[in-house]
Amino acid sequence: MRGILPMLYPRRRSLGLLAMGALVLGTGCATLPSPAQAGPAADVAQRRIAAIAAGDTAAVMGSYADNAVMEWVGGPLDGRYAGQAAIGGVWGKFIAAQGPMQTRVGQVLESANPRGQTVVADVAFAGRMTVKVRYVMTYREGRLVSETWQVDPNVPG
């Protein structure tokens, strides 16, 4: 492309290069996959979201560490739940209240380093009612140790 621009715009070479740079930035670079957007923990989180929607409590509970903590922020289940028994109780209530669900998953971001991974996902769960959440999951040594379920009506979906 570099050889074509001077032939097309011999007097405006720098303008042509500037326009080409803007074209490249506007049409592709922002959509290239990056390690911060997808990875193994994000794949686990996607399966987790699907298990919640399917009402598969065993699959939902299977990834928790023994000392896991959940912060449910907003809505009738608002509260802090510590340990698998308490977290299992809240998931049981949510799944029973919602019935069968469909999901719309928006942006999913993953941050990772050798000590753990954090996944942030914008999700709309549509069952008996639509619940839009920003869902934050933190994994250490392959186990879910912390999650925040932030009810947010402004999440797209």
mmCIF file of C-alpha atoms in Angstrom:
data_model
loop_
_atom_site.group_PDB
_atom_site.id
_atom_site.type_symbol
_atom_site.label_atom_id
_atom_site.label_comp_id
_atom_site.label_asym_id
_atom_site.label_seq_id
_atom_site.Cartn_x
_atom_site.Cartn_y
_atom_site.Cartn_z
ATOM 1 C CA MET A 1 0.000 0.000 0.000
ATOM 2 C CA ARG A 2 2.852 2.370 0.744
ATOM 3 C CA GLY A 3 3.913 2.393 -2.914
ATOM 4 C CA ILE A 4 0.382 3.099 -4.157
ATOM 5 C CA LEU A 5 -0.344 6.208 -2.066
ATOM 6 C CA PRO A 6 2.416 8.424 -3.554
ATOM 7 C CA MET A 7 1.236 7.510 -7.063
ATOM 8 C CA LEU A 8 -2.376 8.359 -6.244
ATOM 9 C CA TYR A 9 -1.620 11.477 -4.203
ATOM 10 C CA PRO A 10 1.876 12.672 -5.143
ATOM 11 C CA ARG A 11 1.494 16.072 -3.444
ATOM 12 C CA ARG A 12 -0.439 14.814 -0.452
ATOM 13 C CA ARG A 13 1.708 11.907 0.624
ATOM 14 C CA SER A 14 1.563 12.665 4.358
ATOM 15 C CA LEU A 15 -2.186 13.266 4.199
ATOM 16 C CA GLY A 16 -2.631 9.933 2.423
ATOM 17 C CA LEU A 17 -0.573 8.106 5.040
ATOM 18 C CA LEU A 18 -2.562 9.800 7.782
ATOM 19 C CA ALA A 19 -5.820 8.764 6.123
ATOM 20 C CA MET A 20 -4.564 5.188 5.714
ATOM 21 C CA GLY A 21 -3.628 5.093 9.414
ATOM 22 C CA ALA A 22 -7.080 6.325 10.386
ATOM 23 C CA LEU A 23 -8.658 3.713 8.109
ATOM 24 C CA VAL A 24 -6.642 0.898 9.677
ATOM 25 C CA LEU A 25 -7.378 2.078 13.220
ATOM 26 C CA GLY A 26 -11.056 2.551 12.499
ATOM 27 C CA THR A 27 -11.659 -0.752 10.766
ATOM 28 C CA GLY A 28 -9.658 -3.462 12.401
ATOM 29 C CA CYS A 29 -7.221 -2.902 15.182
ATOM 30 C CA ALA A 30 -9.857 -2.302 17.824
ATOM 31 C CA THR A 31 -11.532 -5.627 17.058
ATOM 32 C CA LEU A 32 -8.476 -7.871 17.081
ATOM 33 C CA PRO A 33 -8.577 -10.402 19.910
ATOM 34 C CA SER A 34 -6.242 -9.687 22.796
ATOM 35 C CA PRO A 35 -5.201 -11.721 25.806
ATOM 36 C CA ALA A 36 -7.157 -9.356 28.054
ATOM 37 C CA GLN A 37 -10.403 -10.233 26.306
ATOM 38 C CA ALA A 38 -10.437 -14.000 26.092
ATOM 39 C CA GLY A 39 -8.673 -16.932 27.642
ATOM 40 C CA PRO A 40 -9.132 -20.137 29.626
ATOM 41 C CA ALA A 41 -10.809 -18.451 32.617
ATOM 42 C CA ALA A 42 -13.195 -16.608 30.282
ATOM 43 C CA ASP A 43 -14.117 -19.966 28.735
ATOM 44 C CA VAL A 44 -14.807 -21.387 32.212
ATOM 45 C CA ALA A 45 -16.922 -18.316 33.010
ATOM 46 C CA GLN A 46 -18.952 -18.778 29.807
ATOM 47 C CA ARG A 47 -19.689 -22.384 30.793
ATOM 48 C CA ARG A 48 -20.631 -21.181 34.260
ATOM 49 C CA ILE A 49 -23.082 -18.633 32.843
ATOM 50 C CA ALA A 50 -24.615 -21.371 30.680
ATOM 51 C CA ALA A 51 -24.969 -23.645 33.748
ATOM 52 C CA ILE A 52 -26.754 -20.877 35.675
ATOM 53 C CA ALA A 53 -29.159 -20.349 32.775
ATOM 54 C CA ALA A 54 -29.772 -24.106 32.534
ATOM 55 C CA GLY A 55 -30.544 -24.303 36.247
ATOM 56 C CA ASP A 56 -27.718 -26.819 36.722
ATOM 57 C CA THR A 57 -26.982 -26.157 40.401
ATOM 58 C CA ALA A 58 -24.444 -29.001 40.619
ATOM 59 C CA ALA A 59 -22.360 -27.499 37.787
ATOM 60 C CA VAL A 60 -22.678 -24.007 39.256
ATOM 61 C CA MET A 61 -21.514 -25.184 42.677
ATOM 62 C CA GLY A 62 -18.767 -27.483 41.386
ATOM 63 C CA SER A 63 -16.188 -24.763 40.793
ATOM 64 C CA TYR A 64 -16.219 -23.060 44.217
ATOM 65 C CA ALA A 65 -13.320 -23.134 46.639
ATOM 66 C CA ASP A 66 -14.306 -24.182 50.175
ATOM 67 C CA ASN A 67 -13.937 -20.622 51.486
ATOM 68 C CA ALA A 68 -15.572 -18.843 48.529
ATOM 69 C CA VAL A 69 -17.401 -15.556 49.019
ATOM 70 C CA MET A 70 -20.211 -14.103 46.919
ATOM 71 C CA GLU A 71 -21.387 -10.501 46.966
ATOM 72 C CA TRP A 72 -24.885 -10.170 45.489
ATOM 73 C CA VAL A 73 -25.435 -6.442 45.074
ATOM 74 C CA GLY A 74 -29.017 -5.300 44.448
ATOM 75 C CA GLY A 75 -32.354 -7.025 44.085
ATOM 76 C CA PRO A 76 -34.148 -9.279 46.569
ATOM 77 C CA LEU A 77 -31.105 -11.542 47.111
ATOM 78 C CA ASP A 78 -28.805 -8.640 48.045
ATOM 79 C CA GLY A 79 -26.214 -9.732 50.580
ATOM 80 C CA ARG A 80 -22.873 -11.312 51.311
ATOM 81 C CA TYR A 81 -22.713 -15.103 51.232
ATOM 82 C CA ALA A 82 -19.698 -16.989 52.576
ATOM 83 C CA GLY A 83 -19.033 -20.695 52.092
ATOM 84 C CA GLN A 84 -20.544 -23.238 49.761
ATOM 85 C CA ALA A 85 -23.697 -23.879 51.807
ATOM 86 C CA ALA A 86 -24.716 -20.203 51.867
ATOM 87 C CA ILE A 87 -23.817 -19.659 48.212
ATOM 88 C CA GLY A 88 -25.689 -22.815 47.191
ATOM 89 C CA GLY A 89 -28.768 -21.539 48.998
ATOM 90 C CA VAL A 90 -28.798 -18.257 47.112
ATOM 91 C CA TRP A 91 -28.310 -19.971 43.746
ATOM 92 C CA GLY A 92 -31.156 -22.344 44.567
ATOM 93 C CA LYS A 93 -33.452 -19.376 45.274
ATOM 94 C CA PHE A 94 -32.426 -17.531 42.104
ATOM 95 C CA ILE A 95 -32.821 -20.553 39.835
ATOM 96 C CA ALA A 96 -36.208 -21.465 41.364
ATOM 97 C CA ALA A 97 -37.491 -17.895 41.022
ATOM 98 C CA GLN A 98 -36.324 -17.502 37.415
ATOM 99 C CA GLY A 99 -37.255 -20.851 35.922
ATOM 100 C CA PRO A 100 -35.746 -21.675 32.513
ATOM 101 C CA MET A 101 -33.497 -18.870 31.310
ATOM 102 C CA GLN A 102 -31.958 -17.533 28.154
ATOM 103 C CA THR A 103 -28.785 -15.462 28.345
ATOM 104 C CA ARG A 104 -27.345 -12.600 26.402
ATOM 105 C CA VAL A 105 -23.645 -12.217 27.126
ATOM 106 C CA GLY A 106 -22.090 -8.880 26.270
ATOM 107 C CA GLN A 107 -18.518 -7.886 26.866
ATOM 108 C CA VAL A 108 -16.305 -10.461 28.589
ATOM 109 C CA LEU A 109 -12.875 -9.389 29.837
ATOM 110 C CA GLU A 110 -10.204 -11.531 31.443
ATOM 111 C CA SER A 111 -7.190 -10.445 33.463
ATOM 112 C CA ALA A 112 -4.665 -13.070 34.456
ATOM 113 C CA ASN A 113 -1.318 -13.473 36.151
ATOM 114 C CA PRO A 114 0.359 -16.454 37.829
ATOM 115 C CA ARG A 115 -1.592 -15.857 41.075
ATOM 116 C CA GLY A 116 -5.083 -15.968 39.571
ATOM 117 C CA GLN A 117 -7.589 -14.837 36.977
ATOM 118 C CA THR A 118 -10.488 -12.405 37.065
ATOM 119 C CA VAL A 119 -13.300 -12.422 34.530
ATOM 120 C CA VAL A 120 -15.817 -9.595 34.153
ATOM 121 C CA ALA A 121 -18.923 -10.263 32.054
ATOM 122 C CA ASP A 122 -22.024 -8.238 31.287
ATOM 123 C CA VAL A 123 -24.923 -10.714 31.224
ATOM 124 C CA ALA A 124 -28.690 -10.532 30.893
ATOM 125 C CA PHE A 125 -30.517 -13.573 32.307
ATOM 126 C CA ALA A 126 -34.049 -13.732 30.912
ATOM 127 C CA GLY A 127 -36.390 -16.097 32.731
ATOM 128 C CA ARG A 128 -39.607 -15.109 34.491
ATOM 129 C CA MET A 129 -38.006 -11.680 34.574
ATOM 130 C CA THR A 130 -34.859 -10.239 32.999
ATOM 131 C CA VAL A 131 -31.983 -9.701 35.396
ATOM 132 C CA LYS A 132 -29.054 -7.721 34.017
ATOM 133 C CA VAL A 133 -25.777 -8.066 35.868
ATOM 134 C CA ARG A 134 -22.133 -7.198 35.787
ATOM 135 C CA TYR A 135 -20.646 -10.494 36.905
ATOM 136 C CA VAL A 136 -17.106 -10.562 38.340
ATOM 137 C CA MET A 137 -15.485 -13.950 39.018
ATOM 138 C CA THR A 138 -12.044 -14.438 40.581
ATOM 139 C CA TYR A 139 -10.284 -17.780 40.252
ATOM 140 C CA ARG A 140 -7.210 -19.009 42.133
ATOM 141 C CA GLU A 141 -5.651 -22.399 41.482
ATOM 142 C CA GLY A 142 -8.572 -23.240 39.213
ATOM 143 C CA ARG A 143 -11.261 -22.642 41.874
ATOM 144 C CA LEU A 144 -13.772 -19.805 42.141
ATOM 145 C CA VAL A 145 -12.842 -17.906 45.308
ATOM 146 C CA SER A 146 -14.796 -14.690 44.942
ATOM 147 C CA GLU A 147 -17.645 -13.405 42.845
ATOM 148 C CA THR A 148 -19.686 -10.248 42.641
ATOM 149 C CA TRP A 149 -23.143 -10.304 41.083
ATOM 150 C CA GLN A 150 -23.879 -6.613 40.570
ATOM 151 C CA VAL A 151 -27.480 -6.097 39.444
ATOM 152 C CA ASP A 152 -27.243 -3.324 36.868
ATOM 153 C CA PRO A 153 -30.257 -2.362 34.729
ATOM 154 C CA ASN A 154 -27.901 -0.391 32.446
ATOM 155 C CA VAL A 155 -26.083 -3.502 31.217
ATOM 156 C CA PRO A 156 -26.868 -3.909 27.495
ATOM 157 C CA GLY A 157 -29.121 -6.770 26.560
#
